[in-house]
């Protein structure tokens, strides 16, 4: 059933905050996969996102099937390019990097992905993806060859988010980049959340439970945790 987006909308209406654990298939240690999945299942995660700016692994299908066999969490692709599409997932964030001006990431990859997606049953969730400067050059900025929006330019982020909403995107994703030194500023999260209707995802560089709570309190509907959980699978058990 294609109900990922309707569940996100429902959670927003009920003010229930959502949490995604992001897994990069290239960084999976297969020997520890059962333990990893059980840690995800014991965590407060509501979604598993799978993807990365560049993924070389040919094991995306295997990874998804393994998670599905052991967990009921919805699995959502978060692809850096069309090679990361797997029909075994439940849905896909169909991203357009609207903070950038690189046509490959605004429309080219999407055109390449369309015929592949047409042959899948994935729930396709169009998502306006906004990269915000985070103190270091992140993989997504490097690979996409785009310049993130300045973390001091709240208005530009807001204008971009509103344009993304007007274009029909169903989600806005405020991204600092995986492993970012600085996560998206609370003031930006707050400004955008107060001025768009659609749900908002926030991720990149979030390293503590306090930061997760701050993002929620500022208006994030769904927070993404990648690196912090990858470094320590007990992240959600710790009092950080
Ligand atoms: C990256 O927003 C995600 O696309 C998660 O970032 O790996 O820094 O948690 P981290």
GROMACS .gro file of N, CA and C in nm, residues 3-167:
model
  495
    3UNK      N    1   0.119   0.432   0.126
    3UNK     CA    2   0.065   0.524   0.227
    3UNK      C    3   0.173   0.600   0.304
    4UNK      N    4   0.294   0.602   0.250
    4UNK     CA    5   0.402   0.669   0.324
    4UNK      C    6   0.369   0.818   0.339
    5UNK      N    7   0.333   0.881   0.228
    5UNK     CA    8   0.309   1.025   0.236
    5UNK      C    9   0.185   1.056   0.319
    6UNK      N   10   0.082   0.976   0.304
    6UNK     CA   11  -0.038   1.007   0.382
    6UNK      C   12  -0.010   0.990   0.532
    7UNK      N   13   0.077   0.895   0.564
    7UNK     CA   14   0.114   0.879   0.707
    7UNK      C   15   0.196   0.998   0.757
    8UNK      N   16   0.282   1.051   0.670
    8UNK     CA   17   0.360   1.170   0.710
    8UNK      C   18   0.265   1.289   0.733
    9UNK      N   19   0.169   1.304   0.644
    9UNK     CA   20   0.071   1.413   0.660
    9UNK      C   21  -0.009   1.397   0.789
   10UNK      N   22  -0.048   1.271   0.814
   10UNK     CA   23  -0.127   1.242   0.934
   10UNK      C   24  -0.046   1.275   1.060
   11UNK      N   25   0.080   1.234   1.058
   11UNK     CA   26   0.167   1.261   1.173
   11UNK      C   27   0.180   1.412   1.195
   12UNK      N   28   0.192   1.486   1.084
   12UNK     CA   29   0.205   1.632   1.097
   12UNK      C   30   0.078   1.690   1.161
   13UNK      N   31  -0.035   1.644   1.114
   13UNK     CA   32  -0.162   1.693   1.168
   13UNK      C   33  -0.171   1.663   1.318
   14UNK      N   34  -0.124   1.543   1.355
   14UNK     CA   35  -0.134   1.503   1.495
   14UNK      C   36  -0.014   1.549   1.578
   15UNK      N   37   0.074   1.626   1.515
   15UNK     CA   38   0.196   1.676   1.580
   15UNK      C   39   0.282   1.563   1.637
   16UNK      N   40   0.283   1.451   1.564
   16UNK     CA   41   0.372   1.339   1.599
   16UNK      C   42   0.498   1.353   1.516
   17UNK      N   43   0.612   1.361   1.580
   17UNK     CA   44   0.736   1.382   1.507
   17UNK      C   45   0.792   1.250   1.456
   18UNK      N   46   0.855   1.255   1.340
   18UNK     CA   47   0.906   1.134   1.275
   18UNK      C   48   1.058   1.135   1.269
   19UNK      N   49   1.114   1.016   1.261
   19UNK     CA   50   1.260   1.003   1.262
   19UNK      C   51   1.303   0.898   1.161
   20UNK      N   52   1.395   0.935   1.074
   20UNK     CA   53   1.448   0.837   0.978
   20UNK      C   54   1.594   0.809   1.009
   21UNK      N   55   1.630   0.681   1.005
   21UNK     CA   56   1.771   0.644   1.010
   21UNK      C   57   1.815   0.624   0.865
   22UNK      N   58   1.922   0.695   0.828
   22UNK     CA   59   1.974   0.686   0.692
   22UNK      C   60   2.086   0.585   0.687
   23UNK      N   61   2.072   0.486   0.599
   23UNK     CA   62   2.178   0.387   0.579
   23UNK      C   63   2.240   0.407   0.441
   24UNK      N   64   2.372   0.418   0.441
   24UNK     CA   65   2.446   0.424   0.315
   24UNK      C   66   2.492   0.282   0.284
   25UNK      N   67   2.443   0.221   0.175
   25UNK     CA   68   2.476   0.081   0.148
   25UNK      C   69   2.626   0.054   0.144
   26UNK      N   70   2.705   0.155   0.106
   26UNK     CA   71   2.851   0.134   0.099
   26UNK      C   72   2.914   0.120   0.237
   27UNK      N   73   2.843   0.166   0.339
   27UNK     CA   74   2.905   0.166   0.472
   27UNK      C   75   2.851   0.053   0.560
   28UNK      N   76   2.772  -0.035   0.501
   28UNK     CA   77   2.716  -0.145   0.579
   28UNK      C   78   2.823  -0.252   0.602
   29UNK      N   79   2.836  -0.292   0.728
   29UNK     CA   80   2.925  -0.404   0.760
   29UNK      C   81   2.836  -0.528   0.764
   30UNK      N   82   2.847  -0.610   0.662
   30UNK     CA   83   2.750  -0.719   0.647
   30UNK      C   84   2.754  -0.820   0.760
   31UNK      N   85   2.872  -0.835   0.819
   31UNK     CA   86   2.883  -0.932   0.930
   31UNK      C   87   2.793  -0.890   1.047
   32UNK      N   88   2.769  -0.759   1.059
   32UNK     CA   89   2.692  -0.712   1.175
   32UNK      C   90   2.550  -0.671   1.139
   33UNK      N   91   2.502  -0.716   1.024
   33UNK     CA   92   2.374  -0.664   0.972
   33UNK      C   93   2.255  -0.699   1.063
   34UNK      N   94   2.256  -0.821   1.120
   34UNK     CA   95   2.141  -0.859   1.205
   34UNK      C   96   2.133  -0.768   1.327
   35UNK      N   97   2.250  -0.743   1.384
   35UNK     CA   98   2.254  -0.656   1.503
   35UNK      C   99   2.212  -0.513   1.466
   36UNK      N  100   2.260  -0.469   1.350
   36UNK     CA  101   2.225  -0.333   1.305
   36UNK      C  102   2.072  -0.319   1.292
   37UNK      N  103   2.011  -0.418   1.230
   37UNK     CA  104   1.866  -0.409   1.209
   37UNK      C  105   1.793  -0.415   1.343
   38UNK      N  106   1.843  -0.497   1.435
   38UNK     CA  107   1.773  -0.501   1.564
   38UNK      C  108   1.790  -0.369   1.639
   39UNK      N  109   1.906  -0.303   1.622
   39UNK     CA  110   1.923  -0.170   1.685
   39UNK      C  111   1.826  -0.068   1.623
   40UNK      N  112   1.807  -0.078   1.493
   40UNK     CA  113   1.713   0.014   1.428
   40UNK      C  114   1.572  -0.011   1.481
   41UNK      N  115   1.540  -0.138   1.493
   41UNK     CA  116   1.405  -0.174   1.539
   41UNK      C  117   1.380  -0.131   1.683
   42UNK      N  118   1.486  -0.130   1.764
   42UNK     CA  119   1.469  -0.087   1.905
   42UNK      C  120   1.473   0.065   1.918
   43UNK      N  121   1.513   0.134   1.813
   43UNK     CA  122   1.529   0.280   1.820
   43UNK      C  123   1.393   0.348   1.799
   44UNK      N  124   1.386   0.479   1.820
   44UNK     CA  125   1.259   0.549   1.793
   44UNK      C  126   1.233   0.574   1.644
   45UNK      N  127   1.315   0.517   1.556
   45UNK     CA  128   1.299   0.544   1.412
   45UNK      C  129   1.161   0.503   1.362
   46UNK      N  130   1.106   0.587   1.275
   46UNK     CA  131   0.977   0.556   1.212
   46UNK      C  132   0.995   0.518   1.066
   47UNK      N  133   1.113   0.550   1.011
   47UNK     CA  134   1.142   0.522   0.870
   47UNK      C  135   1.290   0.482   0.857
   48UNK      N  136   1.318   0.404   0.754
   48UNK     CA  137   1.458   0.381   0.715
   48UNK      C  138   1.476   0.444   0.577
   49UNK      N  139   1.574   0.533   0.567
   49UNK     CA  140   1.610   0.589   0.437
   49UNK      C  141   1.734   0.516   0.387
   50UNK      N  142   1.742   0.493   0.257
   50UNK     CA  143   1.858   0.424   0.201
   50UNK      C  144   1.912   0.502   0.084
   51UNK      N  145   2.041   0.533   0.091
   51UNK     CA  146   2.102   0.603  -0.023
   51UNK      C  147   2.225   0.678   0.020
   52UNK      N  148   2.277   0.755  -0.073
   52UNK     CA  149   2.396   0.836  -0.048
   52UNK      C  150   2.428   0.913  -0.175
   53UNK      N  151   2.518   1.010  -0.163
   53UNK     CA  152   2.551   1.091  -0.281
   53UNK      C  153   2.610   1.002  -0.390
   54UNK      N  154   2.697   0.913  -0.349
   54UNK     CA  155   2.757   0.817  -0.442
   54UNK      C  156   2.747   0.682  -0.375
   55UNK      N  157   2.687   0.586  -0.442
   55UNK     CA  158   2.683   0.452  -0.384
   55UNK      C  159   2.739   0.355  -0.486
   56UNK      N  160   2.841   0.280  -0.445
   56UNK     CA  161   2.903   0.185  -0.537
   56UNK      C  162   2.848   0.044  -0.515
   57UNK      N  163   2.792   0.022  -0.396
   57UNK     CA  164   2.747  -0.112  -0.360
   57UNK      C  165   2.643  -0.165  -0.458
   58UNK      N  166   2.656  -0.292  -0.490
   58UNK     CA  167   2.555  -0.357  -0.574
   58UNK      C  168   2.453  -0.429  -0.485
   59UNK      N  169   2.461  -0.402  -0.356
   59UNK     CA  170   2.382  -0.480  -0.262
   59UNK      C  171   2.261  -0.405  -0.207
   60UNK      N  172   2.214  -0.303  -0.277
   60UNK     CA  173   2.100  -0.227  -0.225
   60UNK      C  174   1.978  -0.319  -0.211
   61UNK      N  175   1.954  -0.402  -0.314
   61UNK     CA  176   1.840  -0.495  -0.307
   61UNK      C  177   1.854  -0.588  -0.186
   62UNK      N  178   1.973  -0.644  -0.171
   62UNK     CA  179   1.996  -0.739  -0.060
   62UNK      C  180   1.972  -0.671   0.074
   63UNK      N  181   2.023  -0.548   0.084
   63UNK     CA  182   2.008  -0.474   0.211
   63UNK      C  183   1.860  -0.451   0.243
   64UNK      N  184   1.785  -0.409   0.143
   64UNK     CA  185   1.643  -0.381   0.166
   64UNK      C  186   1.568  -0.509   0.202
   65UNK      N  187   1.596  -0.617   0.130
   65UNK     CA  188   1.527  -0.743   0.159
   65UNK      C  189   1.558  -0.791   0.299
   66UNK      N  190   1.683  -0.772   0.339
   66UNK     CA  191   1.724  -0.813   0.474
   66UNK      C  192   1.650  -0.731   0.580
   67UNK      N  193   1.640  -0.602   0.557
   67UNK     CA  194   1.568  -0.518   0.656
   67UNK      C  195   1.421  -0.558   0.659
   68UNK      N  196   1.365  -0.577   0.540
   68UNK     CA  197   1.222  -0.611   0.533
   68UNK      C  198   1.190  -0.742   0.604
   69UNK      N  199   1.286  -0.834   0.598
   69UNK     CA  200   1.263  -0.964   0.662
   69UNK      C  201   1.262  -0.951   0.814
   70UNK      N  202   1.319  -0.843   0.864
   70UNK     CA  203   1.337  -0.831   1.009
   70UNK      C  204   1.274  -0.708   1.073
   71UNK      N  205   1.209  -0.625   0.993
   71UNK     CA  206   1.152  -0.502   1.048
   71UNK      C  207   1.033  -0.459   0.964
   72UNK      N  208   0.940  -0.391   1.028
   72UNK     CA  209   0.822  -0.343   0.953
   72UNK      C  210   0.831  -0.196   0.915
   73UNK      N  211   0.944  -0.135   0.944
   73UNK     CA  212   0.955   0.009   0.915
   73UNK      C  213   0.950   0.033   0.763
   74UNK      N  214   0.882   0.139   0.721
   74UNK     CA  215   0.883   0.171   0.578
   74UNK      C  216   1.024   0.206   0.530
   75UNK      N  217   1.059   0.158   0.413
   75UNK     CA  218   1.192   0.182   0.358
   75UNK      C  219   1.180   0.277   0.239
   76UNK      N  220   1.248   0.389   0.252
   76UNK     CA  221   1.235   0.496   0.153
   76UNK      C  222   1.372   0.522   0.090
   77UNK      N  223   1.376   0.517  -0.041
   77UNK     CA  224   1.502   0.545  -0.111
   77UNK      C  225   1.530   0.695  -0.108
   78UNK      N  226   1.657   0.725  -0.088
   78UNK     CA  227   1.702   0.864  -0.083
   78UNK      C  228   1.824   0.869  -0.176
   79UNK      N  229   1.797   0.864  -0.307
   79UNK     CA  230   1.904   0.832  -0.401
   79UNK      C  231   1.986   0.953  -0.447
   80UNK      N  232   2.115   0.931  -0.464
   80UNK     CA  233   2.202   1.034  -0.522
   80UNK      C  234   2.195   1.033  -0.673
   81UNK      N  235   2.153   0.920  -0.729
   81UNK     CA  236   2.136   0.910  -0.874
   81UNK      C  237   2.049   0.788  -0.907
   82UNK      N  238   2.006   0.776  -1.035
   82UNK     CA  239   1.907   0.671  -1.069
   82UNK      C  240   1.957   0.528  -1.048
   83UNK      N  241   2.088   0.508  -1.036
   83UNK     CA  242   2.138   0.370  -1.018
   83UNK      C  243   2.098   0.315  -0.881
   84UNK      N  244   2.050   0.402  -0.794
   84UNK     CA  245   2.017   0.357  -0.658
   84UNK      C  246   1.868   0.321  -0.641
   85UNK      N  247   1.799   0.304  -0.751
   85UNK     CA  248   1.656   0.270  -0.741
   85UNK      C  249   1.641   0.119  -0.722
   86UNK      N  250   1.560   0.081  -0.625
   86UNK     CA  251   1.530  -0.061  -0.603
   86UNK      C  252   1.381  -0.078  -0.585
   87UNK      N  253   1.327  -0.172  -0.655
   87UNK     CA  254   1.182  -0.197  -0.647
   87UNK      C  255   1.144  -0.263  -0.515
   88UNK      N  256   1.242  -0.305  -0.439
   88UNK     CA  257   1.210  -0.371  -0.312
   88UNK      C  258   1.175  -0.271  -0.201
   89UNK      N  259   1.212  -0.145  -0.221
   89UNK     CA  260   1.179  -0.044  -0.120
   89UNK      C  261   1.029  -0.013  -0.127
   90UNK      N  262   0.983   0.068  -0.034
   90UNK     CA  263   0.841   0.105  -0.033
   90UNK      C  264   0.817   0.235  -0.109
   91UNK      N  265   0.913   0.325  -0.100
   91UNK     CA  266   0.893   0.455  -0.164
   91UNK      C  267   1.026   0.518  -0.199
   92UNK      N  268   1.016   0.633  -0.262
   92UNK     CA  269   1.138   0.705  -0.301
   92UNK      C  270   1.115   0.856  -0.285
   93UNK      N  271   1.212   0.922  -0.225
   93UNK     CA  272   1.211   1.068  -0.228
   93UNK      C  273   1.261   1.106  -0.367
   94UNK      N  274   1.171   1.157  -0.449
   94UNK     CA  275   1.208   1.195  -0.586
   94UNK      C  276   1.259   1.338  -0.578
   95UNK      N  277   1.391   1.347  -0.560
   95UNK     CA  278   1.453   1.473  -0.521
   95UNK      C  279   1.482   1.564  -0.640
   96UNK      N  280   1.462   1.692  -0.618
   96UNK     CA  281   1.516   1.791  -0.710
   96UNK      C  282   1.596   1.889  -0.624
   97UNK      N  283   1.723   1.907  -0.660
   97UNK     CA  284   1.811   1.991  -0.578
   97UNK      C  285   1.787   2.137  -0.614
   98UNK      N  286   1.681   2.192  -0.552
   98UNK     CA  287   1.633   2.325  -0.595
   98UNK      C  288   1.717   2.441  -0.540
   99UNK      N  289   1.809   2.411  -0.447
   99UNK     CA  290   1.900   2.519  -0.404
   99UNK      C  291   2.013   2.537  -0.504
  100UNK      N  292   2.032   2.439  -0.592
  100UNK     CA  293   2.145   2.443  -0.685
  100UNK      C  294   2.101   2.489  -0.823
  101UNK      N  295   2.198   2.512  -0.906
  101UNK     CA  296   2.169   2.554  -1.044
  101UNK      C  297   2.237   2.460  -1.142
  102UNK      N  298   2.247   2.334  -1.101
  102UNK     CA  299   2.302   2.233  -1.189
  102UNK      C  300   2.186   2.154  -1.250
  103UNK      N  301   2.165   2.169  -1.383
  103UNK     CA  302   2.048   2.105  -1.445
  103UNK      C  303   2.045   1.953  -1.426
  104UNK      N  304   2.161   1.891  -1.410
  104UNK     CA  305   2.163   1.745  -1.390
  104UNK      C  306   2.082   1.705  -1.267
  105UNK      N  307   2.093   1.788  -1.163
  105UNK     CA  308   2.024   1.754  -1.037
  105UNK      C  309   1.888   1.823  -1.023
  106UNK      N  310   1.859   1.911  -1.118
  106UNK     CA  311   1.725   1.972  -1.119
  106UNK      C  312   1.629   1.887  -1.202
  107UNK      N  313   1.678   1.830  -1.314
  107UNK     CA  314   1.586   1.757  -1.402
  107UNK      C  315   1.648   1.637  -1.475
  108UNK      N  316   1.779   1.641  -1.503
  108UNK     CA  317   1.838   1.535  -1.586
  108UNK      C  318   1.827   1.396  -1.522
  109UNK      N  319   1.868   1.387  -1.395
  109UNK     CA  320   1.859   1.256  -1.327
  109UNK      C  321   1.714   1.209  -1.318
  110UNK      N  322   1.623   1.304  -1.303
  110UNK     CA  323   1.481   1.269  -1.290
  110UNK      C  324   1.430   1.211  -1.422
  111UNK      N  325   1.475   1.271  -1.534
  111UNK     CA  326   1.434   1.220  -1.666
  111UNK      C  327   1.488   1.077  -1.685
  112UNK      N  328   1.612   1.056  -1.644
  112UNK     CA  329   1.672   0.922  -1.654
  112UNK      C  330   1.598   0.822  -1.564
  113UNK      N  331   1.554   0.872  -1.449
  113UNK     CA  332   1.489   0.782  -1.351
  113UNK      C  333   1.346   0.747  -1.391
  114UNK      N  334   1.280   0.836  -1.466
  114UNK     CA  335   1.136   0.818  -1.492
  114UNK      C  336   1.101   0.681  -1.552
  115UNK      N  337   1.169   0.638  -1.660
  115UNK     CA  338   1.131   0.508  -1.717
  115UNK      C  339   1.160   0.391  -1.623
  116UNK      N  340   1.260   0.408  -1.538
  116UNK     CA  341   1.291   0.301  -1.440
  116UNK      C  342   1.180   0.297  -1.336
  117UNK      N  343   1.141   0.416  -1.288
  117UNK     CA  344   1.037   0.422  -1.183
  117UNK      C  345   0.903   0.373  -1.235
  118UNK      N  346   0.877   0.396  -1.363
  118UNK     CA  347   0.749   0.352  -1.422
  118UNK      C  348   0.732   0.201  -1.411
  119UNK      N  349   0.845   0.130  -1.403
  119UNK     CA  350   0.837  -0.017  -1.397
  119UNK      C  351   0.837  -0.068  -1.253
  120UNK      N  352   0.834   0.023  -1.157
  120UNK     CA  353   0.834  -0.020  -1.016
  120UNK      C  354   0.698   0.010  -0.952
  121UNK      N  355   0.685  -0.040  -0.831
  121UNK     CA  356   0.563  -0.008  -0.754
  121UNK      C  357   0.594   0.095  -0.645
  122UNK      N  358   0.707   0.160  -0.655
  122UNK     CA  359   0.746   0.253  -0.549
  122UNK      C  360   0.649   0.369  -0.537
  123UNK      N  361   0.626   0.410  -0.414
  123UNK     CA  362   0.551   0.536  -0.393
  123UNK      C  363   0.648   0.651  -0.418
  124UNK      N  364   0.613   0.734  -0.513
  124UNK     CA  365   0.705   0.842  -0.553
  124UNK      C  366   0.665   0.971  -0.484
  125UNK      N  367   0.759   1.025  -0.407
  125UNK     CA  368   0.728   1.143  -0.327
  125UNK      C  369   0.818   1.259  -0.373
  126UNK      N  370   0.763   1.349  -0.457
  126UNK     CA  371   0.845   1.460  -0.505
  126UNK      C  372   0.889   1.550  -0.391
  127UNK      N  373   1.018   1.576  -0.388
  127UNK     CA  374   1.077   1.644  -0.272
  127UNK      C  375   1.171   1.755  -0.316
  128UNK      N  376   1.145   1.874  -0.271
  128UNK     CA  377   1.234   1.987  -0.298
  128UNK      C  378   1.350   1.981  -0.199
  129UNK      N  379   1.469   1.962  -0.253
  129UNK     CA  380   1.587   1.935  -0.171
  129UNK      C  381   1.674   2.061  -0.166
  130UNK      N  382   1.695   2.112  -0.046
  130UNK     CA  383   1.762   2.241  -0.030
  130UNK      C  384   1.887   2.222   0.054
  131UNK      N  385   2.000   2.251  -0.008
  131UNK     CA  386   2.128   2.233   0.060
  131UNK      C  387   2.171   2.365   0.124
  132UNK      N  388   2.204   2.356   0.253
  132UNK     CA  389   2.240   2.476   0.329
  132UNK      C  390   2.383   2.462   0.379
  133UNK      N  391   2.457   2.569   0.364
  133UNK     CA  392   2.599   2.571   0.399
  133UNK      C  393   2.618   2.528   0.545
  134UNK      N  394   2.722   2.446   0.568
  134UNK     CA  395   2.731   2.380   0.698
  134UNK      C  396   2.872   2.379   0.758
  135UNK      N  397   2.956   2.470   0.711
  135UNK     CA  398   3.088   2.480   0.773
  135UNK      C  399   3.195   2.395   0.707
  136UNK      N  400   3.156   2.297   0.627
  136UNK     CA  401   3.254   2.216   0.553
  136UNK      C  402   3.192   2.176   0.419
  137UNK      N  403   3.277   2.139   0.323
  137UNK     CA  404   3.220   2.094   0.195
  137UNK      C  405   3.172   1.950   0.212
  138UNK      N  406   3.044   1.928   0.192
  138UNK     CA  407   2.989   1.795   0.211
  138UNK      C  408   2.986   1.722   0.076
  139UNK      N  409   2.969   1.589   0.086
  139UNK     CA  410   2.971   1.507  -0.036
  139UNK      C  411   2.865   1.554  -0.135
  140UNK      N  412   2.747   1.589  -0.083
  140UNK     CA  413   2.638   1.627  -0.174
  140UNK      C  414   2.672   1.755  -0.251
  141UNK      N  415   2.739   1.851  -0.185
  141UNK     CA  416   2.778   1.974  -0.255
  141UNK      C  417   2.884   1.942  -0.360
  142UNK      N  418   2.979   1.856  -0.322
  142UNK     CA  419   3.089   1.822  -0.411
  142UNK      C  420   3.037   1.746  -0.534
  143UNK      N  421   2.959   1.643  -0.509
  143UNK     CA  422   2.913   1.557  -0.620
  143UNK      C  423   2.817   1.635  -0.710
  144UNK      N  424   2.729   1.713  -0.648
  144UNK     CA  425   2.629   1.784  -0.730
  144UNK      C  426   2.687   1.910  -0.794
  145UNK      N  427   2.807   1.945  -0.749
  145UNK     CA  428   2.871   2.068  -0.799
  145UNK      C  429   2.776   2.187  -0.791
  146UNK      N  430   2.715   2.199  -0.674
  146UNK     CA  431   2.628   2.313  -0.649
  146UNK      C  432   2.675   2.385  -0.523
  147UNK      N  433   2.640   2.509  -0.515
  147UNK     CA  434   2.676   2.590  -0.399
  147UNK      C  435   2.558   2.590  -0.302
  148UNK      N  436   2.581   2.548  -0.178
  148UNK     CA  437   2.472   2.554  -0.080
  148UNK      C  438   2.430   2.698  -0.054
  149UNK      N  439   2.308   2.716  -0.009
  149UNK     CA  440   2.264   2.850   0.030
  149UNK      C  441   2.332   2.887   0.163
  150UNK      N  442   2.372   3.012   0.175
  150UNK     CA  443   2.437   3.058   0.298
  150UNK      C  444   2.347   3.034   0.419
  151UNK      N  445   2.406   2.989   0.529
  151UNK     CA  446   2.327   2.964   0.650
  151UNK      C  447   2.280   3.096   0.714
  152UNK      N  448   2.332   3.207   0.662
  152UNK     CA  449   2.285   3.338   0.712
  152UNK      C  450   2.174   3.397   0.624
  153UNK      N  451   2.149   3.332   0.511
  153UNK     CA  452   2.051   3.389   0.419
  153UNK      C  453   1.916   3.319   0.434
  154UNK      N  454   1.850   3.349   0.544
  154UNK     CA  455   1.723   3.283   0.574
  154UNK      C  456   1.619   3.309   0.464
  155UNK      N  457   1.621   3.431   0.412
  155UNK     CA  458   1.521   3.467   0.311
  155UNK      C  459   1.536   3.382   0.185
  156UNK      N  460   1.661   3.360   0.144
  156UNK     CA  461   1.684   3.280   0.022
  156UNK      C  462   1.637   3.136   0.044
  157UNK      N  463   1.660   3.084   0.164
  157UNK     CA  464   1.613   2.948   0.193
  157UNK      C  465   1.461   2.945   0.187
  158UNK      N  466   1.399   3.045   0.248
  158UNK     CA  467   1.252   3.050   0.249
  158UNK      C  468   1.195   3.063   0.107
  159UNK      N  469   1.254   3.154   0.029
  159UNK     CA  470   1.205   3.173  -0.108
  159UNK      C  471   1.217   3.043  -0.188
  160UNK      N  472   1.328   2.974  -0.166
  160UNK     CA  473   1.352   2.848  -0.238
  160UNK      C  474   1.250   2.743  -0.195
  161UNK      N  475   1.226   2.735  -0.063
  161UNK     CA  476   1.129   2.637  -0.012
  161UNK      C  477   0.988   2.668  -0.065
  162UNK      N  478   0.953   2.795  -0.066
  162UNK     CA  479   0.820   2.830  -0.115
  162UNK      C  480   0.806   2.804  -0.265
  163UNK      N  481   0.913   2.830  -0.339
  163UNK     CA  482   0.910   2.798  -0.483
  163UNK      C  483   0.894   2.647  -0.500
  164UNK      N  484   0.965   2.571  -0.418
  164UNK     CA  485   0.954   2.425  -0.424
  164UNK      C  486   0.812   2.379  -0.396
  165UNK      N  487   0.750   2.441  -0.300
  165UNK     CA  488   0.611   2.405  -0.268
  165UNK      C  489   0.518   2.444  -0.384
  166UNK      N  490   0.538   2.564  -0.438
  166UNK     CA  491   0.453   2.608  -0.549
  166UNK      C  492   0.470   2.519  -0.672
  167UNK      N  493   0.588   2.462  -0.689
  167UNK     CA  494   0.612   2.373  -0.803
  167UNK      C  495   0.543   2.237  -0.784
   0.00000   0.00000   0.00000
